[in-house]
Every structure is written in structure tokens, then in C-alpha cells.
mmCIF file of C-alpha atoms in Angstrom:
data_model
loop_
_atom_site.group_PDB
_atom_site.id
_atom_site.type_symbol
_atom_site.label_atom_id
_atom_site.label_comp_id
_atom_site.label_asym_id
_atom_site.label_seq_id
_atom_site.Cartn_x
_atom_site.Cartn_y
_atom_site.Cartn_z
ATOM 1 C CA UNK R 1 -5.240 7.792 37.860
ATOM 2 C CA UNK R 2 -3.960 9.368 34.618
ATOM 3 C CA UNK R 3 -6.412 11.640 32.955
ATOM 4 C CA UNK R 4 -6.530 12.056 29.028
ATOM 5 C CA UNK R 5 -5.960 16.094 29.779
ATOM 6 C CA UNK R 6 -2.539 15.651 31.997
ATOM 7 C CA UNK R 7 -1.939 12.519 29.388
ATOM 8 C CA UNK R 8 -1.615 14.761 26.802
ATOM 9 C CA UNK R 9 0.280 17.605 28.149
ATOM 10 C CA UNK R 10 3.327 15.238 28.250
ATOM 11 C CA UNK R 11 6.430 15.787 27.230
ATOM 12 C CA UNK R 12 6.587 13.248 24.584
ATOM 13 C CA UNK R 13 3.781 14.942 22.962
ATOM 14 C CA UNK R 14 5.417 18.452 22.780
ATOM 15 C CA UNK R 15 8.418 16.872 21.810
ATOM 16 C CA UNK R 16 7.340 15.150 18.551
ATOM 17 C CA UNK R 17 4.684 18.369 18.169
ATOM 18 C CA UNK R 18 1.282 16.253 18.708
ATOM 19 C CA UNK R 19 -1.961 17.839 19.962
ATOM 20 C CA UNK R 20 -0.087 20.978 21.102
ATOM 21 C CA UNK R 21 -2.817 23.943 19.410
ATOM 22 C CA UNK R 22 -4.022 26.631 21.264
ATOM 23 C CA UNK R 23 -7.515 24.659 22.115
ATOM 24 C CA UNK R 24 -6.951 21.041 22.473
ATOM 25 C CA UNK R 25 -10.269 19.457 21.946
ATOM 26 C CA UNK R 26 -11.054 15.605 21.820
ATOM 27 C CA UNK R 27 -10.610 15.401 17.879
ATOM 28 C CA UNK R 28 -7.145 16.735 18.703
ATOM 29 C CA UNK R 29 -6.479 14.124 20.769
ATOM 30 C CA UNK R 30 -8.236 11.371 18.035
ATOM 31 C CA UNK R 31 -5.903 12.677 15.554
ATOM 32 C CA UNK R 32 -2.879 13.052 17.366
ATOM 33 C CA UNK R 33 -3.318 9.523 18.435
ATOM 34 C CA UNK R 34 -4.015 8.678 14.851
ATOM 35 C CA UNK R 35 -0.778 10.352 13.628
ATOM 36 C CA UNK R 36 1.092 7.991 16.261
ATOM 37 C CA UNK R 37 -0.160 4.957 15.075
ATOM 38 C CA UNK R 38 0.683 6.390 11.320
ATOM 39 C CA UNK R 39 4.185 6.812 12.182
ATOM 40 C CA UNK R 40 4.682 3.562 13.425
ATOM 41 C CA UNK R 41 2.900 2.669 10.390
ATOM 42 C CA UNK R 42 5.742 4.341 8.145
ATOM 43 C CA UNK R 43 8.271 2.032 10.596
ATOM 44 C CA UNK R 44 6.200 -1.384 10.597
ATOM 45 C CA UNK R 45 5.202 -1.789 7.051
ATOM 46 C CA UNK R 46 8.550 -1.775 5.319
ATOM 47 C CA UNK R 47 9.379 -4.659 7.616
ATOM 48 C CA UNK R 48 6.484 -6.575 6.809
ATOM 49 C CA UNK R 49 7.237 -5.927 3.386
ATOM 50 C CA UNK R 50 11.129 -7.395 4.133
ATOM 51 C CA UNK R 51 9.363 -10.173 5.766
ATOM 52 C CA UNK R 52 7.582 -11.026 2.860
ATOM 53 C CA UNK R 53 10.246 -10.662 0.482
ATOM 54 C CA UNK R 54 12.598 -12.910 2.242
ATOM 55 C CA UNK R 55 10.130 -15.548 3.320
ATOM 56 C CA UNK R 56 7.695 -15.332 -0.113
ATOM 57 C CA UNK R 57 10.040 -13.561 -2.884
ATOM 58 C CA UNK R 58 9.266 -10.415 -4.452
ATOM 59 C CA UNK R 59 7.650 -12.067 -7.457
ATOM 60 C CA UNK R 60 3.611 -10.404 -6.295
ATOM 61 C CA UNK R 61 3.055 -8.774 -9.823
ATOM 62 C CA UNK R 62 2.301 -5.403 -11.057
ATOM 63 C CA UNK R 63 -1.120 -4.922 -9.263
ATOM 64 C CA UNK R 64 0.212 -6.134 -5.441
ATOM 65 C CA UNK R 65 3.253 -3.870 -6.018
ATOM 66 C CA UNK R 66 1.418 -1.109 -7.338
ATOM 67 C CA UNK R 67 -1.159 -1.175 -4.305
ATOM 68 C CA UNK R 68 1.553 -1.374 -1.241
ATOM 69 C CA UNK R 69 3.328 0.784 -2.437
ATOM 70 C CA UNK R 70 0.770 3.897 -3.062
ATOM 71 C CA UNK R 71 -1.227 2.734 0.234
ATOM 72 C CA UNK R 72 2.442 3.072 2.064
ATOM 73 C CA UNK R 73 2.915 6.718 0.731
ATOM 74 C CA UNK R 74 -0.553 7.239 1.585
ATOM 75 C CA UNK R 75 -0.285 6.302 4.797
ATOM 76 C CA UNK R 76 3.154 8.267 5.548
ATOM 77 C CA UNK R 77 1.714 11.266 3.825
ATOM 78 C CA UNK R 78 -1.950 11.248 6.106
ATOM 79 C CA UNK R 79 0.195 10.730 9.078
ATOM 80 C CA UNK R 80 1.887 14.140 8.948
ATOM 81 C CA UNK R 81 -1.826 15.911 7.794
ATOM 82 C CA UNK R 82 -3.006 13.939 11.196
ATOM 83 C CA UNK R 83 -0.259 15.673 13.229
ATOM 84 C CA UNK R 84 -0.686 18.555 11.497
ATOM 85 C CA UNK R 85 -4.582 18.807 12.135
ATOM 86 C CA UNK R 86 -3.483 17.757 15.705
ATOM 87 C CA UNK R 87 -2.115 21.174 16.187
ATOM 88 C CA UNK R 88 -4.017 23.823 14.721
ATOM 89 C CA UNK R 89 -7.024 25.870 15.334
ATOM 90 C CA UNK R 90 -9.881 25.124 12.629
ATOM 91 C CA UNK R 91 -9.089 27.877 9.931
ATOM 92 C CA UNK R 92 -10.604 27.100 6.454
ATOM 93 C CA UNK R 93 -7.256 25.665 5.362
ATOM 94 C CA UNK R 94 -6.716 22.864 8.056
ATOM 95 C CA UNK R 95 -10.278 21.902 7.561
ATOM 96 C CA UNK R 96 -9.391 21.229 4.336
ATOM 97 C CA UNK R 97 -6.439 19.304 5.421
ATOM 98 C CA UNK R 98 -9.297 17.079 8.149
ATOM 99 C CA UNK R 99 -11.385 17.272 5.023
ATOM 100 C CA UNK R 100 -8.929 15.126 3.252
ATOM 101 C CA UNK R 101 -8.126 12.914 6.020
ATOM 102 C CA UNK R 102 -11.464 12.250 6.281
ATOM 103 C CA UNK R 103 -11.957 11.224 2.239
ATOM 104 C CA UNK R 104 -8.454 9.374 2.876
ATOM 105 C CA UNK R 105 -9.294 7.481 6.187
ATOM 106 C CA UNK R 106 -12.793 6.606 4.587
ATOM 107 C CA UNK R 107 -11.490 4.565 1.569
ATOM 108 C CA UNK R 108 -8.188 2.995 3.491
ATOM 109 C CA UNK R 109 -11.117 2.001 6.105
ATOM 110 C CA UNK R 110 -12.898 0.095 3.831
ATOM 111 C CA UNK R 111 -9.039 -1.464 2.536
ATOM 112 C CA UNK R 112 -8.446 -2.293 5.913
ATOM 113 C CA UNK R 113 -11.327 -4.294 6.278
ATOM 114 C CA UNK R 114 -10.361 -6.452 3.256
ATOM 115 C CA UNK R 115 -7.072 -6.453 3.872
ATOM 116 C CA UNK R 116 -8.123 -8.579 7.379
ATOM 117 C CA UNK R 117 -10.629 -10.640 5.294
ATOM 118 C CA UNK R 118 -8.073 -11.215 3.062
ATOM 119 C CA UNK R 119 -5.588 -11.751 5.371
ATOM 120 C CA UNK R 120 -8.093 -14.598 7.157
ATOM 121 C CA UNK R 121 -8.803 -16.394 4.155
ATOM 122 C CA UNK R 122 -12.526 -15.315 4.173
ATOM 123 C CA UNK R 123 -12.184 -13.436 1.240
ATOM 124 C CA UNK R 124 -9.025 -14.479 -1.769
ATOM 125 C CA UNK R 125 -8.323 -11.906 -4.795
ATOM 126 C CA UNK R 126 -5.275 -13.603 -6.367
ATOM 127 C CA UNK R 127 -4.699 -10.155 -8.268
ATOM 128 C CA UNK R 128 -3.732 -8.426 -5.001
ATOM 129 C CA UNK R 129 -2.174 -11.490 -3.044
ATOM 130 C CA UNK R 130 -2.347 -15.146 -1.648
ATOM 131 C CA UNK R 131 -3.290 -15.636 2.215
ATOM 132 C CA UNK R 132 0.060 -15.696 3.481
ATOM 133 C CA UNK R 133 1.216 -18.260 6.328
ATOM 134 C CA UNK R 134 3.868 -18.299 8.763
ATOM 135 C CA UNK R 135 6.642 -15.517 9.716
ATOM 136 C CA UNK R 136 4.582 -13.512 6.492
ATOM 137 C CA UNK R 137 1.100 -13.773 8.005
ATOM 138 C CA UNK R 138 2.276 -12.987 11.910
ATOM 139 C CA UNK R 139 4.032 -9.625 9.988
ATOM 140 C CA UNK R 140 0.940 -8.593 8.133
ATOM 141 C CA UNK R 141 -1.029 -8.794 11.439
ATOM 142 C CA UNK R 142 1.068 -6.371 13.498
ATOM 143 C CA UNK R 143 1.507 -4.008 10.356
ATOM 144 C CA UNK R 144 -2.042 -3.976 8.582
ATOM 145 C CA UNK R 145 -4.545 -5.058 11.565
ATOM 146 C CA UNK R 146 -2.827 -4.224 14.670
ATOM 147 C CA UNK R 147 -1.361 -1.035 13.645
ATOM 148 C CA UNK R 148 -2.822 0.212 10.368
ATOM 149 C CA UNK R 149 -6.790 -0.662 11.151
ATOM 150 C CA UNK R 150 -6.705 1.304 14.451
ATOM 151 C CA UNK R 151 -4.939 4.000 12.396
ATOM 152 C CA UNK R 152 -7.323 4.314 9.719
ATOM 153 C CA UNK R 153 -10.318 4.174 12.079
ATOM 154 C CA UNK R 154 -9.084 6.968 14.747
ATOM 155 C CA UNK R 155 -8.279 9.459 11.536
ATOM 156 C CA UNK R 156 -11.837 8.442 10.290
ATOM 157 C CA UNK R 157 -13.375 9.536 13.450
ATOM 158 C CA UNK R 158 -10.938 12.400 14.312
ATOM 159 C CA UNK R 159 -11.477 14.594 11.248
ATOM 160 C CA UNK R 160 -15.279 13.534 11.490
ATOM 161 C CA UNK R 161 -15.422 14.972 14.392
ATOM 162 C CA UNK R 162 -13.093 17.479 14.044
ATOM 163 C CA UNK R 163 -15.129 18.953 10.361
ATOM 164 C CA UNK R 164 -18.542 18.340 12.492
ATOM 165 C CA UNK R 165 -17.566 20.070 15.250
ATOM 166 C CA UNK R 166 -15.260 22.890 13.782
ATOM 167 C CA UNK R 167 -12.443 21.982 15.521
ATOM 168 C CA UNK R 168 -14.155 23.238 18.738
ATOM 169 C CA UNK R 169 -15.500 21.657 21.687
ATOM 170 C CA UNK R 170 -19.382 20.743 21.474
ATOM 171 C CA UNK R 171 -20.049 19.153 25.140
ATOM 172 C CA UNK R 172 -19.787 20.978 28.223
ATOM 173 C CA UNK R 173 -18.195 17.452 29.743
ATOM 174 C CA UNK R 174 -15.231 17.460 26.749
ATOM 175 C CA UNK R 175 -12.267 17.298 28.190
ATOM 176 C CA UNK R 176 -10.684 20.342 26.370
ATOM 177 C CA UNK R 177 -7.146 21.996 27.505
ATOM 178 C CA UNK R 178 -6.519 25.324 26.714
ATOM 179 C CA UNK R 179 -3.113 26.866 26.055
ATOM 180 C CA UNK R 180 -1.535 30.964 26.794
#
């Protein structure tokens, strides 16, 4: 069995600099995990985006344009704060950096959870878009509910956590890996 301390002290995760600060608590790991999912985020959602261009047209209006687009740079831009946050030590300036995440994660949270009613049917805006079917809808799902929920919620609770807890370990059972 695999645990979460030896998990992180992988390879992979020094090599694309994740979770590697001095103290590596569990909202380390939240975030770090978060700033995964972000990243593959920044890969998934331009093809859902092709998808949906190829299968609906690009013809969505000002509004839907408007609203990928600035939740896309969002999303790129609070991936790279989540790795960021993932590596550091809880000075006043990288709690401001979880502070943001936090403000970020809370409002995308909430757009997630439209975004899957939305996507379902259960709840139509017109302004924003039309419940897509087919090769558009099975696209959406693996960008925006799959990938981009999970995402949203793990930054939500890291920097929670993380601004709670200073960036330091609160439980005498925490998992917490220390580094020389």
C-alpha cells in the first residue's frame, strides 16, 4: 500500500515542482492536486471548445464567448497560484496568493454547479448556451464536470484550509513531510 506521504515525494511531483515546500502539510497536498487537475484543465477545455465549434459553429454570441473565455484564463491563471501555494511556507504574501484562490475557487464553485445543471437540462439560460447533445455534450462532461468541478472544489478546500490553518499542520495524525 501506497501512502499519500511516499505518494507525494515522487518524482513526477518534483519534476513539474508540486507540493515540494519545506513543510508539506495536507493543504499542500489539496492544492497541489488542485493545480493538476487545473493544468489538465488549460489542455481539456480548448478541445471542448474545438468540439463545439466543429460540431455546433462558433455562432454562441457575445455573452457565451465572453464567459469561456475569461473562466479559461481564470482557470490557467489559479492553476499556477495552486502550484505556487503548493510549494511555499505560509508568509503573508502566499497567503494572499491562497487568499485569492480561495475568493476564485468560491465563485467558479458556484459556476461549476450551474454549468452541470446547465449542462443536464435542469436549469436553461439561453444567454450563456443551449444544452448541448452528442460529441458537444460528452466534451463538456470530461472538461467542465469531470475535470473542472473536482478542480474548483479541491482549490476551495485547499486554501481553506491552508488560510485556517496557516499553512501548518493542526492534527497530530496529519500526515505532514518535512524537507532539509
Amino acid at each position: 500500500m501506497v501512502s499519500t506521504a511516499s505518494c507525494f515525494e515522487r518524482a513526477i511531483f518534483r519534476r513539474v515542482r508540486l507540493c515540494q515546500g519545506p513543510s508539506l502539510t495536507l493543504s499542500h497536498k489539496i492544492l497541489g492536486t488542485a493545480a493538476v487537475l487545473g493544468f489538465v484543465f488549460t489542455a481539456a477545455h480548448p478541445v471542448t471548445v474545438l468540439v463545439t465549434v466543429l460540431h455546433d459553429g462558433a455562432a454562441w454570441g457575445v455573452t457565451a464567448w465572453s464567459l469561456n473565455v475569461a473562466g479559461y484564463l481564470a482557470g490557467v491563471g489559479f492553476a499556477f497560484l495552486c502550484q505556487e501555494v503548493s510549494n511555499k511556507e505560509a508568509t503573508e504574501e502566499v497567503k494572499r496568493m491562497a487568499f485569492w484562490i480561495l475568493v476564485w475557487s468560491s465563485i467558479t464553485f458556484g459556476v461549476r454547479v450551474l454549468d452541470i445543471l446547465m449542462l443536464t437540462g435542469a436549469v436553461v439560460i439561453e444567454e450563456i448556451y443551449h444544452t448541448p447533445q452528442g460529441p458537444t455534450l460528452y466534451a463538456n462532461i470530461v472538461s467542465e464536470i469531470v475535470v473542472a468541478f473536482p478542480y474548483a472544489a479541491l482549490a476551495l478546500l485547499g486554501s481553506a484550509r491552508f488560510l485556517r490553518d496557516n499553512g501548518r499542520t493542526t492534527q497530530k495524525n496529519e500526515n505532514i513531510i518535512t524537507r532539509s
